Structures are given as structure tokens and as C-alpha cells.
CSV table of C-alpha atoms (C1' of nucleotides) in Angstrom, one decimal:
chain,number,residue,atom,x,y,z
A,14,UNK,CA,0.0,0.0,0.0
A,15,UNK,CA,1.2,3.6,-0.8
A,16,UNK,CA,0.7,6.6,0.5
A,17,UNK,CA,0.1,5.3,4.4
A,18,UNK,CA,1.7,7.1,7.3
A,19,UNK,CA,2.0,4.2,9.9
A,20,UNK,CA,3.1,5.7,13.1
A,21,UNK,CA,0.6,8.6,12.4
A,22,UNK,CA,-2.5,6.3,12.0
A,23,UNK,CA,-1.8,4.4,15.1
A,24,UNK,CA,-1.0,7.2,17.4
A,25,UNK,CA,-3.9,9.2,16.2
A,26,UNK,CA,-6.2,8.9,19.0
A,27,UNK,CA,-8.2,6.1,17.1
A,28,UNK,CA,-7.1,3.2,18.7
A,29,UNK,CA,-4.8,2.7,21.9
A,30,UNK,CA,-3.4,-0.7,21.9
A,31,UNK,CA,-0.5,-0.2,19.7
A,32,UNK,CA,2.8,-0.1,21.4
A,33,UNK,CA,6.5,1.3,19.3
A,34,UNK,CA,9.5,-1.0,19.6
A,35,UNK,CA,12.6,-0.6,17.8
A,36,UNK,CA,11.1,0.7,14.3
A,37,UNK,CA,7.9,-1.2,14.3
A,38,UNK,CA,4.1,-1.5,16.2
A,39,UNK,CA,3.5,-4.1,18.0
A,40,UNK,CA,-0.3,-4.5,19.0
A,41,UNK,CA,-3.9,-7.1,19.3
A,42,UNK,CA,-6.3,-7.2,16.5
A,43,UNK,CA,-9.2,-9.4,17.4
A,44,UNK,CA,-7.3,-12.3,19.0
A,45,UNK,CA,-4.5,-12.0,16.8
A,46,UNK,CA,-1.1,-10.4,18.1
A,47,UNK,CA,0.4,-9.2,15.3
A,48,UNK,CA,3.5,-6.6,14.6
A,49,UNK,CA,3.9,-4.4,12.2
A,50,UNK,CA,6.6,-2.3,10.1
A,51,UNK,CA,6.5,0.3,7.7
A,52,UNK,CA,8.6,-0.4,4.9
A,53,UNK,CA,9.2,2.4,1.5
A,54,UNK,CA,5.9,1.7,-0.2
A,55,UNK,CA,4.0,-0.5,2.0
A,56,UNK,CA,3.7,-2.6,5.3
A,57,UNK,CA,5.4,-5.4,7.0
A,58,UNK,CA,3.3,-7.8,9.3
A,59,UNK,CA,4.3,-10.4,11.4
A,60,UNK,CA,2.4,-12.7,13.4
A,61,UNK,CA,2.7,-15.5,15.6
A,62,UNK,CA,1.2,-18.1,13.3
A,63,UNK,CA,1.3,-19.2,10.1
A,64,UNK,CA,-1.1,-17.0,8.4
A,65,UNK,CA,-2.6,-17.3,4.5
A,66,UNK,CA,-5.6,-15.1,4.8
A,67,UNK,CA,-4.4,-11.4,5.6
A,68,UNK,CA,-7.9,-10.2,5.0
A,69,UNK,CA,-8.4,-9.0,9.0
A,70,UNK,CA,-5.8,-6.8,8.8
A,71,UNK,CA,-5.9,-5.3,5.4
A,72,UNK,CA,-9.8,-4.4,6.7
A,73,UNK,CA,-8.2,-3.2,10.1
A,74,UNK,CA,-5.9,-0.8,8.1
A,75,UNK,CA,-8.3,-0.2,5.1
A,76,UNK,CA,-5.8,-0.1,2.9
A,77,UNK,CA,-7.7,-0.5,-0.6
A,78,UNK,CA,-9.0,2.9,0.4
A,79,UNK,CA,-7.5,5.3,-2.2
A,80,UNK,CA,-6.5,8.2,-0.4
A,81,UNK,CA,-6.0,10.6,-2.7
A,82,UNK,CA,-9.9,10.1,-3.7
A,83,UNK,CA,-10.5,11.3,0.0
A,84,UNK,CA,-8.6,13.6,0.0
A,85,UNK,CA,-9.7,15.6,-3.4
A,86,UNK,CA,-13.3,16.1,-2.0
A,87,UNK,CA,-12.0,17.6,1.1
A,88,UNK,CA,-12.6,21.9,0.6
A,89,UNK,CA,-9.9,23.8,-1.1
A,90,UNK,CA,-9.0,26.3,2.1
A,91,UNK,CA,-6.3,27.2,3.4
A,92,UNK,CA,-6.5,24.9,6.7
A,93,UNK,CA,-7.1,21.5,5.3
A,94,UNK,CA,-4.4,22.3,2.8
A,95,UNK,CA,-1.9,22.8,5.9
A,96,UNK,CA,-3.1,19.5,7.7
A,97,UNK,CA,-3.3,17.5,4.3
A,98,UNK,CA,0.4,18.5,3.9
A,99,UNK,CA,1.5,17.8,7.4
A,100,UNK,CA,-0.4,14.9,8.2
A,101,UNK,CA,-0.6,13.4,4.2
A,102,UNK,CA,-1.0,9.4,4.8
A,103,UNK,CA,-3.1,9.8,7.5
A,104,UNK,CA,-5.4,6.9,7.6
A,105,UNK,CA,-8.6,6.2,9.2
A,106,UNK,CA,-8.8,2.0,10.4
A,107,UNK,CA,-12.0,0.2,11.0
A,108,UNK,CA,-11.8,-1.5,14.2
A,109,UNK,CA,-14.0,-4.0,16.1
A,110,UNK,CA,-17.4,-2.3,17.6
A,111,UNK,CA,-17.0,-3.7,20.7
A,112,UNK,CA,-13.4,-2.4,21.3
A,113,UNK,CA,-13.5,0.7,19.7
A,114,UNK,CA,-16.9,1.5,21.9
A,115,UNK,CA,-15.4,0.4,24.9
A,116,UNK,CA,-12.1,2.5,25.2
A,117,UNK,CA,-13.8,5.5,24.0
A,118,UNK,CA,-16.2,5.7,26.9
A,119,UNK,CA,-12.8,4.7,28.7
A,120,UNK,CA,-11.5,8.2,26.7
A,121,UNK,CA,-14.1,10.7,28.0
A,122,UNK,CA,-11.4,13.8,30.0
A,123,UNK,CA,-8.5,11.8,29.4
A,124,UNK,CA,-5.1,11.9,27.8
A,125,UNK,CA,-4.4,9.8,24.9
A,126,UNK,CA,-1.6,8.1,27.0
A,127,UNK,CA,-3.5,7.8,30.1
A,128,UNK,CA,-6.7,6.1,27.9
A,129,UNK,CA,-3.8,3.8,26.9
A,130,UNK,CA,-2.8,3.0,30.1
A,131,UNK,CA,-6.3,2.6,31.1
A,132,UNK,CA,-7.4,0.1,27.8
A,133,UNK,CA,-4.0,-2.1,28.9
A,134,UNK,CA,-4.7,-2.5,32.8
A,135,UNK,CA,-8.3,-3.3,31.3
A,136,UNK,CA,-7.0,-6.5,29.1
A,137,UNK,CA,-4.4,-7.6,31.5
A,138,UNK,CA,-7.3,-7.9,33.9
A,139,UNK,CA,-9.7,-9.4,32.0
A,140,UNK,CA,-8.7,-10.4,28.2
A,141,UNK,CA,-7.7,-13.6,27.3
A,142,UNK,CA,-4.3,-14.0,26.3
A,143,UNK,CA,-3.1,-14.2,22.5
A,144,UNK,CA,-0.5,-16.1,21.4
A,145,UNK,CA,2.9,-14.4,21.0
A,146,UNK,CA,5.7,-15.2,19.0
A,147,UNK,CA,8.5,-16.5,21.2
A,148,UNK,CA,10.9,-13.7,23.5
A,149,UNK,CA,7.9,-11.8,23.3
A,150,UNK,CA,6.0,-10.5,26.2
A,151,UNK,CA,2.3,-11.8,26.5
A,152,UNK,CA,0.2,-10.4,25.3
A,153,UNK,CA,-4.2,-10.0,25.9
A,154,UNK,CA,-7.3,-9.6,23.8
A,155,UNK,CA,-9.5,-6.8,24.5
A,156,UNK,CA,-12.4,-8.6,27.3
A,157,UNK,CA,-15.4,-9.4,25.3
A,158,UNK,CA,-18.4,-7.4,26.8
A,159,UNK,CA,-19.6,-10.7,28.0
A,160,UNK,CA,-16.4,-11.2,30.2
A,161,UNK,CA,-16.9,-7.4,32.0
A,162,UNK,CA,-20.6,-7.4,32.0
A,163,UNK,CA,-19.8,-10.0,34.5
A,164,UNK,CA,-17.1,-7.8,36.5
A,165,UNK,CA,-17.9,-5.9,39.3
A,166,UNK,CA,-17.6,-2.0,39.3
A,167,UNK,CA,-15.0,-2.0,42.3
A,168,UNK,CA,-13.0,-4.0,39.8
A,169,UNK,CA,-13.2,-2.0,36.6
A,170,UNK,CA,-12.3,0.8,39.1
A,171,UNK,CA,-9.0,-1.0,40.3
A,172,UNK,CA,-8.0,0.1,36.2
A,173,UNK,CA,-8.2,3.4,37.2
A,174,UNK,CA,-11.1,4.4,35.5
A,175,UNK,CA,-12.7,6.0,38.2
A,176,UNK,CA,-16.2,7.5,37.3
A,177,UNK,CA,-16.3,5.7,33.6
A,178,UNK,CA,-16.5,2.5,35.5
A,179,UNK,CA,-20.0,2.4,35.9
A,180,UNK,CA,-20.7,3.7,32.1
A,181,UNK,CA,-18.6,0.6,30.5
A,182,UNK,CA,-20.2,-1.6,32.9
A,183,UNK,CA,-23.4,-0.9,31.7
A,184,UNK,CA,-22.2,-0.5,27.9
A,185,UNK,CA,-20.7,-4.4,29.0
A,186,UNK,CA,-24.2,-5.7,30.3
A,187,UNK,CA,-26.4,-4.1,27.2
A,188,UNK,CA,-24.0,-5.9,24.6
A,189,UNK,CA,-23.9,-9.1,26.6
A,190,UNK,CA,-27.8,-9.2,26.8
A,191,UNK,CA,-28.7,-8.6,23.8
A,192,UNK,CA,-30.6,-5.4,24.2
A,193,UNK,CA,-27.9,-3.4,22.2
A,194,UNK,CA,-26.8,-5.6,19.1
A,195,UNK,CA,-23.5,-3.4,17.5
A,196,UNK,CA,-24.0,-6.3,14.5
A,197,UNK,CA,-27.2,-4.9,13.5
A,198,UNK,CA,-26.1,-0.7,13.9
A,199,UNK,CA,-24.0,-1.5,10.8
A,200,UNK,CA,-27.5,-2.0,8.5
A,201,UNK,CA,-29.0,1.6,9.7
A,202,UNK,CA,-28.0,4.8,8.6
A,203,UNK,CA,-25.7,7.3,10.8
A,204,UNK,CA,-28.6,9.1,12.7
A,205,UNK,CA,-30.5,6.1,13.3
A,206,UNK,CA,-27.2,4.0,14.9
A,207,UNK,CA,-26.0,7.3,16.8
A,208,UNK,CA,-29.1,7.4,18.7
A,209,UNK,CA,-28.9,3.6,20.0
A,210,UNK,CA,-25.4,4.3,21.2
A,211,UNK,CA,-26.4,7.5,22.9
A,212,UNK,CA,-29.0,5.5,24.5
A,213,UNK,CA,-26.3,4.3,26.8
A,214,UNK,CA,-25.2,5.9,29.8
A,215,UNK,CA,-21.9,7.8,29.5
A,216,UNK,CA,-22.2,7.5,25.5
A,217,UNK,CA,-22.7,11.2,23.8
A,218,UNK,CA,-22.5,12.5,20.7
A,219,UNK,CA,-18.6,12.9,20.5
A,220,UNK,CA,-18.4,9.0,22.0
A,221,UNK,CA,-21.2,7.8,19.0
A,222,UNK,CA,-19.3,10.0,16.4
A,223,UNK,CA,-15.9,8.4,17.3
A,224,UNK,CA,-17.4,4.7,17.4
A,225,UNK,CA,-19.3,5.8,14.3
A,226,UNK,CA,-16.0,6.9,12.4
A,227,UNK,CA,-13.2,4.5,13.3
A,228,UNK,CA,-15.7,1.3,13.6
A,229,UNK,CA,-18.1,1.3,11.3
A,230,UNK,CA,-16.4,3.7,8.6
A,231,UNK,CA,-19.7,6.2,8.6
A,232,UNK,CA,-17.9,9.1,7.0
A,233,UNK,CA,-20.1,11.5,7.9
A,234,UNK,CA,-19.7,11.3,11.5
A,235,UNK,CA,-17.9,14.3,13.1
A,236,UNK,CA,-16.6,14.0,16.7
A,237,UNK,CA,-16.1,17.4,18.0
A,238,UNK,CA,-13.7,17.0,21.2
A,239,UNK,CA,-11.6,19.5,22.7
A,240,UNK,CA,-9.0,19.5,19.8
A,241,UNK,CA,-11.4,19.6,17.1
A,242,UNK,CA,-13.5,22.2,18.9
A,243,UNK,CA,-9.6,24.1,18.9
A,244,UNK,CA,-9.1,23.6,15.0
A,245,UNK,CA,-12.0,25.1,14.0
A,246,UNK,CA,-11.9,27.8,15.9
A,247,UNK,CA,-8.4,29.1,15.5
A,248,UNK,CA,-8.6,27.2,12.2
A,249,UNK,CA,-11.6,29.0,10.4
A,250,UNK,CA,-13.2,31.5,12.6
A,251,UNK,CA,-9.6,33.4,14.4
A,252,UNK,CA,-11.5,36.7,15.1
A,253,UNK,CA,-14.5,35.1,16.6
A,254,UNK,CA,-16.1,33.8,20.0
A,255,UNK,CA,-18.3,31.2,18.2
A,256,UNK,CA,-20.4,28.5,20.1
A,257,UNK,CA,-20.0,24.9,20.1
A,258,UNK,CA,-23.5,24.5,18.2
A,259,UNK,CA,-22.0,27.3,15.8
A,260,UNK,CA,-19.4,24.7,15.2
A,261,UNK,CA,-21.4,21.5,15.1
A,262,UNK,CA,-23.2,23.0,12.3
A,263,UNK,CA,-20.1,24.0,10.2
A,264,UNK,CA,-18.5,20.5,10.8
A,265,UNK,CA,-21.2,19.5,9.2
A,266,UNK,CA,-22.3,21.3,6.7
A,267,UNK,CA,-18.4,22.6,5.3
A,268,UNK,CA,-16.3,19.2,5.1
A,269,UNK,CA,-18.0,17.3,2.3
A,270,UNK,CA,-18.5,13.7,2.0
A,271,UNK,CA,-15.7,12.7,3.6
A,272,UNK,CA,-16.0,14.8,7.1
A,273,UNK,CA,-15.0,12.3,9.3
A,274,UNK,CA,-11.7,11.9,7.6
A,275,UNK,CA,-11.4,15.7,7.2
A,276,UNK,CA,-12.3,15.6,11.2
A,277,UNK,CA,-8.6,13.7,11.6
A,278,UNK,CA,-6.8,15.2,9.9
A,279,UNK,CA,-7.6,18.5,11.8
A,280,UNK,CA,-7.3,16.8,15.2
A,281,UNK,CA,-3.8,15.4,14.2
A,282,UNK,CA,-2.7,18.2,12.6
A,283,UNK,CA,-3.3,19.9,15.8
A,284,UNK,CA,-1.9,17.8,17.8
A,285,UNK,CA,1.3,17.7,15.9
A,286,UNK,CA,1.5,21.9,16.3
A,287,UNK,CA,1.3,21.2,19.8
A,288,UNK,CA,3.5,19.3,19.8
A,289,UNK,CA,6.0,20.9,17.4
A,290,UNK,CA,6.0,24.1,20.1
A,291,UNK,CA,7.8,21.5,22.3
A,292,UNK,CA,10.2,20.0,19.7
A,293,UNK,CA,13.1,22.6,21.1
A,294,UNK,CA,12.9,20.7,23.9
A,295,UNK,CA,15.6,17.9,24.8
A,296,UNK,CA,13.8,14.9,22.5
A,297,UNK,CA,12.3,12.6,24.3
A,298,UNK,CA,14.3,8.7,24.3
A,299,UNK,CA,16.1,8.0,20.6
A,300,UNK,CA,13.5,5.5,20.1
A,301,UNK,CA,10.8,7.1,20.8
A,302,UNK,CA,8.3,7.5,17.2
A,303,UNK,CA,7.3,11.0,16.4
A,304,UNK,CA,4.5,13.0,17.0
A,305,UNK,CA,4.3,10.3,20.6
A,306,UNK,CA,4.7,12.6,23.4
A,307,UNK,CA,2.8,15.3,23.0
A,308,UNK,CA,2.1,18.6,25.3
A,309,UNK,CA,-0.2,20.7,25.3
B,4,DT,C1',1.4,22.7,42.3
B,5,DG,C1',-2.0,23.7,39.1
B,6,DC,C1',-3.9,22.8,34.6
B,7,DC,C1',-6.1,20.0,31.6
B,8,DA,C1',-7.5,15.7,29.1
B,9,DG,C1',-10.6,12.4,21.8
B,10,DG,C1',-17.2,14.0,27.7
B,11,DC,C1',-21.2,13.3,29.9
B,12,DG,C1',-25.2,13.9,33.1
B,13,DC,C1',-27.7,16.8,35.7
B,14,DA,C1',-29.3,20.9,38.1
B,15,DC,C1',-30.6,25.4,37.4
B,16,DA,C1',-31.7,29.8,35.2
C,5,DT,C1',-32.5,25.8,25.5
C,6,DG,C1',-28.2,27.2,27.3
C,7,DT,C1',-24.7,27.2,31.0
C,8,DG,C1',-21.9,25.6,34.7
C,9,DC,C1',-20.3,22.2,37.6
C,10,DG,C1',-18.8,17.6,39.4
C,11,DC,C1',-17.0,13.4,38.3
C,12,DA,C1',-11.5,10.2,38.9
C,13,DT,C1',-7.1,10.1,37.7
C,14,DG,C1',-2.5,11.2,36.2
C,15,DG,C1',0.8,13.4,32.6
C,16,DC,C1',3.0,17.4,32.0
DNA sequence: TGCCAGGCGCACA
DNA sequence: TGTGCGCATGGC
């Protein structure tokens, strides 16, 4: 696959099981562990087994999406011509419901480093483990909702979730039962599977948009967090105090059919500014990948 | 030590 | 309908 940018994909803020070691990403798709390294003009995966059907992971990573189709409906302005060229090979993935639902009601006031801290304590706990190629740590699927609908809140708190305990609790015991089936949200259209998502407690719209986006590739859905809220301000409207709804409506209304991805490449482009007004700083460890540890 | 984080729910005006 | 606050925890 061409025109992918790896380390930026996986450290977006979309998914936050994917761990850097010495030039490559080690993480857990499903209940495969799997490693992978970018090479000029593609990707490098390893796994633990012998493998013939790659299909999991080239869905994971999309990669038969043709970016630079995106990227020519996005609007011809000034800021998404700065992020496109700072953050070009930027890729959305399309992750498991179940997962992607769960850490982001894990996400809600956190770092993206502490919500990866939080999403590992959480399959150490409960996940069952994968197997790992030998010399290499073990490793732990994300729990089924099954497995923590059946864990107690005290416990979920011992992850250091404090006050979300309760919410992916809930979101656990809706899945396991049946009365929420994340299968089935896939058929509906983007309105219609927001609102089952936001019937659960701790589940808004900037949770449904995010589970929207990154696991069931509905491009029209627009998560609007603190970044994003950032971008579009300083982004498009510099001279102005406009309102949140303000920017709701421009989010959707400017971005074309491809929003959500025009969403990302905002929120990483910001992310990476922030992070650039800390670059004079002594660089963080020799290994570390870029655009990693980020300030504010 | 204080600020803030890929939010949400709720009380109150 | 809009606004402000509390929630739990930890990185920076």
C-alpha cells in the first residue's frame, strides 16, 4: 500500500493498543497479536502463526481505500491544505465495535496516553491471552463485553477508571444481553445507529461519532472534542467567540463527504502543532516514534 | 502545584 | 435551550 503514514494512523487517538518498539508496532487485533513495520511503499506484518488469509488486517488498516480520492473532496481552504500536507498518509482503520466503543467511553477527559494505560490494565485484567511469538511479552485480547458485564464495578475501578466505571459496565451488560446488538447498527443509517449508542449511559454524541467513524467507517460522523472544537476555531473563525452548536453546524455542513476523515486530519494536525512548540525541547528517548509525546 | 485531558449527566436559570 | 459544575485520575 502507498501513500500510508503508519506511526501517524496508530497514534492518532483512534485506537490505543499499539505499542512502538525498535522501528515497528507491536499490537492485538481481534485475538490475533500481530507486529507491524513500515517499509518504502508498504507494510510489514508479522504474526505469531502461520497466516494465509491477511484479510483481517488489510480491513483493520483499510488499505484499498484510495487516499488521494479522499482527499480531493476535502474543501480547497487554506487549513485543510496545511493539515493534508502535514499529516498526508493519514489513515482512518476500522476497528471491532465492541473495542473501539469500549475505550472510548474509557477516553471521556483523558489523555491519549493515560486512555492507553487505562485500555492495557483493562485487558491484563480481564482479556484472554493471544498467542505471542517466542521472546515476546504476553500479550491480551481486549475482554469481550460478555467477560466485563460480569465484573464488578470495584473492579473496573482497580483500572483506574474511576467515574467511567459504571458507564462501560453498563455498555458491557447491554452488549452481553442482547438489548444493544452493535452487528445490526452497521445496517441503519448514521442518525438512526448514533441514537442507540447515545441510549447508553456515559455515551454522547462525541463518543457515538468516534465509534461511528473509526468502527463502522460512517464518513459523515464528526466527533467534535476539545482539539477539534480548537481547529475550528483558531482554524476558520480566528476573530471570533463562536459556540460549540455554531461549530457543530459547520462541521457539518463545510467538510463534504468525507468529514470524518477531514475531522482527523484537523485533530492530528493539531496535535502535531502542539506538539512541534515543544520540539526545542531535549527529544524525548532516541526510540521514541514522532508526534508520541505530545504537550499541550 | 496547578492545569487539563478524543465527555457526559444533571441541576438550574 | 443554554450554561456551569462535578466526576476520577494522572501526565506534564
Amino acid at each position: 500500500v502507498r501513500d500510508y503514514d503508519l506511526g501517524a494512523t496508530l497514534t492518532s487517538g483512534q485506537a490505543f493498543r499499539w505499542e512502538y518498539h525498535t522501528g515497528g508496532w507491536d499490537g492485538v487485533i481481534g485475538s490475533r497479536w500481530v507486529r507491524l513495520t513500515p517499509l518504502s511503499g508498504g507494510i510489514c506484518a508479522e504474526a505469531a502463526s502461520d497466516i494465509n488469509d491477511w484479510s483481517w488486517l488489510t480491513a483493520y488498516l483499510e488499505t484499498e481505500t484510495d487516499l488521494g480520492s479522499v482527499l480531493a473532496t476535502f474543501p480547497a481552504d487554506e487549513p485543510m491544505r496545511r493539515a493534508v500536507a502535514t499529516c498526508r498518509g493519514l489513515r482512518l482503520l476500522r476497528q471491532e465495535p465492541w473495542e473501539c466503543l469500549a475505550s472510548f467511553i474509557l477516553s471521556s477527559t483523558k489523555q491519549i496516553v493515560q486512555i492507553q494505560q487505562i485500555v492495557r490494565s483493562v485487558c491484563q485484567c480481564f482479556g484472554a491471552p493471544v498467542q505471542t511469538p517466542p521472546g515476546r511479552p504476553h500479550a491480551c485480547a481486549f475482554p469481550a463485553a460478555e467477560r466485563l458485564a460480569a465484573v464488578s464495578e470495584s473492579e473496573l475501578r482497580a483500572c483506574k477508571m474511576g467515574f467511567r466505571a459504571p458507564y462501560l459496565r453498563a455498555a458491557a451488560q447491554a452488549v452481553a444481553s442482547g438489548s444493544l446488538n452493535l452487528a445490526k447498527l452497521a445496517d441503519l443509517d448514521s442518525a438512526a445507529a448514533r441514537a442507540q449508542l447515545e441510549r447508553l449511559p456515559g455515551v454522547g454524541p462525541k463518543i457515538a461519532n468516534c465509534v461511528l467513524l473509526f468502527a463502522y467507517g460512517f464518513q459523515d460522523a464528526f466527533p467534535v472534542d476539545v482539539w477539534v472544537a480548537r481547529a475550528l476555531r483558531e482554524l476558520y473563525f480566528p476573530s471570533r467567540r463562536v459556540k460549540l452548536k455554531r461549530l457543530l453546524h459547520f462541521s457539518q455542513t463545510h467538510f463534504g463527504p468525507f468529514s470524518g476523515y477531514a475531522q482527523q486530519y484537523l485533530f492530528h494536525y493539531m496535535r502535531r502543532q502542539a506538539g512541534r512548540l515543544q520540539s526545542s525541547l531535549p527529544e524525548n528517548q532516541p526510540d521514541a516514534p514522532p508526534s508520541q509525546r505530545l504537550r499541550r
